[in-house]
Amino acid sequence: MTTIPTPGRLAAAGLLRHDCPRQRRRQVVARCSASRGKYFSSGKEPVENNPVTPMLQHLVYKIKATGPITVAEYMKEVLTNPAQGYYVHRDMLGEKGDFITSPEISQIFGELLGIWFISEWMATGKSATFQLVELGPGRGTLAGDILRVFSQLGSVLKNCDISIHLVEVSQKLSEIQALTLTEEKVPLERNAGSPVYMKGVTKSGIPISWYRDLQDVPKEYSFYVAHEFFDVLPVHKFQKTPQGWREVLIDIDPQVSDKLRFVLAPRATPAEAFIQHDETRDHVEVCPEAGVIIQELSQRIALTGGAALIADYGHDGTKTDTFRGFCGHKLHDVLIAPGTADLTADVDFSYLRRMAQGTVASLGPIKQQTFLKNMGIDVRLKVLLDKSAEPSLRQQLLQGYDMLMNPKKMGERFNFFALLPHQRLHGRSHEINANQSKPSPSPVAGFSELTWQ
Ligand code: SAH
């Protein structure tokens, strides 16, 4: 039987004893009251002005030429259009940006996720090699914290060949990720035309590659992580009307030049097929791109093993209108000055579960507060507090903990969801002969309180 150290134990001084609290680049708490997950709005707040951005101009021409567009098309254009997309050429994270995320708030977040992957790697037989694949890595902070844990647990991972694979559409953010994760002195291999558009070696000597599309990542035994990635994928929106479901579209306001407005499609649109037959809500958001990615992850995990850990704000098929914008840490009307603000919608975990069903097992969604508690956040915080003499650093650690765990902040708004091979939860029945009882698989860290050794 594999003995797995509990996350609490890994997080305690024994295994991570040489590390110190990461010196944060800036004060955290004053600005992080505006994480994206905290608010709920459909962008109907009053706005004083409506600057005509290049993106607005582009969308107005497009709508004039071909008619109203779906919310999904709008989101995709505004966020990831290769020429002017919000994500493509800017760093929107942090103090000077538009929103703040958990890995940027506290180093403990990424460390506990690193421990989760090691715990799963151990529980599934310590394969000789694995890929860590991150979708939408932002500034590379989460990957950096996970890699630090891998280095600190070098004795556990010493015979394992690890490689890092980042799926990122943003040229600007991929450059920042490279600065965070690799040595400046060692040049990166670049090839804009290739599916692997950048390649290098991390500061701890691990091969690292960048892709625009998950499809291009080698189909090998992998651990996948996606934090605040699914919420930026384009959603279709539908409204129930006396005539049946109608898709919400975006059109030009006939009363005001260069202003956009929501309208309802006069007839059913093909995307209506995404709505469940027994749907009871009167407004729904569906994200087909999330479905495609979940199916791809599920097929990969069923084929090669591994696991996916997805963390985001969201609901389990209960919420209605969650489409909203963020600019400068404030809510922003989604139709005003497109291209200058982040657009996001809560992740529907019930939809993700349906897309994985039949191929892999899923766990969650469970609240961030519960997941991090089960992973040993209290032990880890204590270790870091004991090591830091500087009062400002101690205060930063405590404020970061509060932000991640407080139910009124990110503790209840954010959820964890995992995809695992069926055998991981139900045992390898084909390996058991008729006289043996089925071995009970070890609990999955984070999703249950671990009391065993
Ligand atoms: N995970 C990071 C960043 C979240 S912001 C954190 O938690 O701090 C969303 C990230 O997803 C950004 O890196 C953005 O550039 C990337 N992204 C957005 N749409 C994408 C797409 N379609 N494919 C790949 N990456 C995408």
Coordinates of N, CA and C and ligand atoms in Angstrom, one line a residue, residues 36 80 87 92-93 99 101-104 134-139 142 167-170 173 177 212 227-229 232-233 289, ligand 1:
R36 N -12.2 39.3 -8.7 CA -13.3 39.2 -9.6 C -14.4 38.4 -9.1
T80 N -9.9 37.9 -26.8 CA -8.8 37.2 -27.4 C -8.5 37.5 -28.9
Y87 N -6.9 40.4 -23.5 CA -5.9 39.6 -22.9 C -4.5 39.6 -23.7
M92 N -3.1 42.6 -17.0 CA -4.3 43.1 -16.3 C -4.4 42.7 -14.9
L93 N -3.4 41.9 -14.4 CA -3.4 41.4 -13.0 C -2.7 42.3 -12.1
F99 N -7.9 43.2 -11.9 CA -8.4 42.3 -10.9 C -7.2 41.6 -10.3
T101 N -6.0 37.8 -8.3 CA -6.4 36.4 -8.1 C -5.7 35.7 -6.9
S102 N -6.2 34.6 -6.5 CA -5.6 33.9 -5.3 C -4.1 33.7 -5.3
P103 N -3.5 33.2 -6.5 CA -2.1 33.0 -6.4 C -1.3 34.3 -6.2
E104 N -1.9 35.4 -6.7 CA -1.3 36.7 -6.5 C -1.4 37.3 -5.1
E134 N -0.6 23.9 -17.3 CA -1.5 24.9 -16.8 C -2.2 25.7 -17.9
L135 N -3.5 25.8 -17.8 CA -4.3 26.6 -18.7 C -4.5 28.0 -18.2
G136 N -4.1 29.0 -19.0 CA -4.3 30.4 -18.6 C -3.5 30.8 -17.4
P137 N -2.1 30.7 -17.5 CA -1.3 30.9 -16.4 C -1.1 32.3 -15.9
G138 N -1.7 33.3 -16.5 CA -1.6 34.7 -15.9 C -0.1 35.2 -15.9
R139 N 0.4 35.5 -14.7 CA 1.8 36.0 -14.6 C 2.7 34.8 -14.4
L142 N 1.3 31.1 -10.1 CA 0.8 29.8 -9.5 C 1.8 28.7 -9.9
V167 N -0.5 26.7 -21.5 CA -1.4 27.0 -22.6 C -1.9 28.5 -22.4
E168 N -1.4 29.3 -23.3 CA -1.6 30.8 -23.1 C -1.8 31.4 -24.5
V169 N -2.8 32.2 -24.6 CA -3.0 32.9 -25.9 C -2.4 34.3 -25.9
S170 N -2.1 34.8 -24.7 CA -1.6 36.2 -24.6 C -0.1 36.3 -24.8
L173 N 1.3 38.2 -21.7 CA 1.4 37.4 -20.5 C 2.4 36.2 -20.6
Q177 N 5.3 35.4 -18.0 CA 5.4 34.0 -17.4 C 6.9 33.6 -17.6
R212 N -0.7 27.7 -27.7 CA -1.9 28.5 -27.7 C -3.1 27.6 -27.5
H227 N -6.8 27.8 -13.1 CA -7.3 28.7 -12.1 C -7.8 30.0 -12.7
E228 N -9.0 30.3 -12.5 CA -9.7 31.5 -13.2 C -9.4 31.5 -14.7
F229 N -9.6 30.4 -15.3 CA -9.4 30.2 -16.7 C -10.8 30.0 -17.4
V232 N -13.3 33.0 -18.2 CA -13.1 34.0 -19.3 C -13.5 33.4 -20.7
L233 N -13.9 32.1 -20.7 CA -14.3 31.5 -21.9 C -15.7 32.0 -22.3
E289 N -17.3 26.2 -25.3 CA -15.8 26.1 -25.3 C -15.3 25.3 -24.1
Ligands
SAH1 N1 -4.6 31.7 -13.8 C1 -4.1 33.1 -13.6 C2 -4.7 34.1 -14.6 C3 -6.2 34.2 -14.8 S1 -6.6 35.3 -16.0 C4 -4.4 33.5 -12.2 O1 -5.2 32.9 -11.5 O2 -3.7 34.5 -11.7 C5 -7.0 34.3 -17.4 C6 -5.8 33.7 -18.1 O3 -6.3 32.9 -19.2 C7 -4.8 34.7 -18.7 O4 -3.5 34.2 -18.7 C8 -5.3 34.8 -20.2 O5 -4.4 35.3 -21.1 C9 -5.6 33.3 -20.4 N2 -6.6 33.0 -21.5 C10 -7.7 33.6 -21.8 N3 -8.4 33.0 -22.8 C11 -7.6 32.0 -23.2 C12 -7.7 31.0 -24.1 N4 -8.8 30.9 -24.9 N5 -6.8 30.0 -24.2 C13 -5.7 30.1 -23.4 N6 -5.5 31.0 -22.5 C14 -6.5 32.0 -22.3

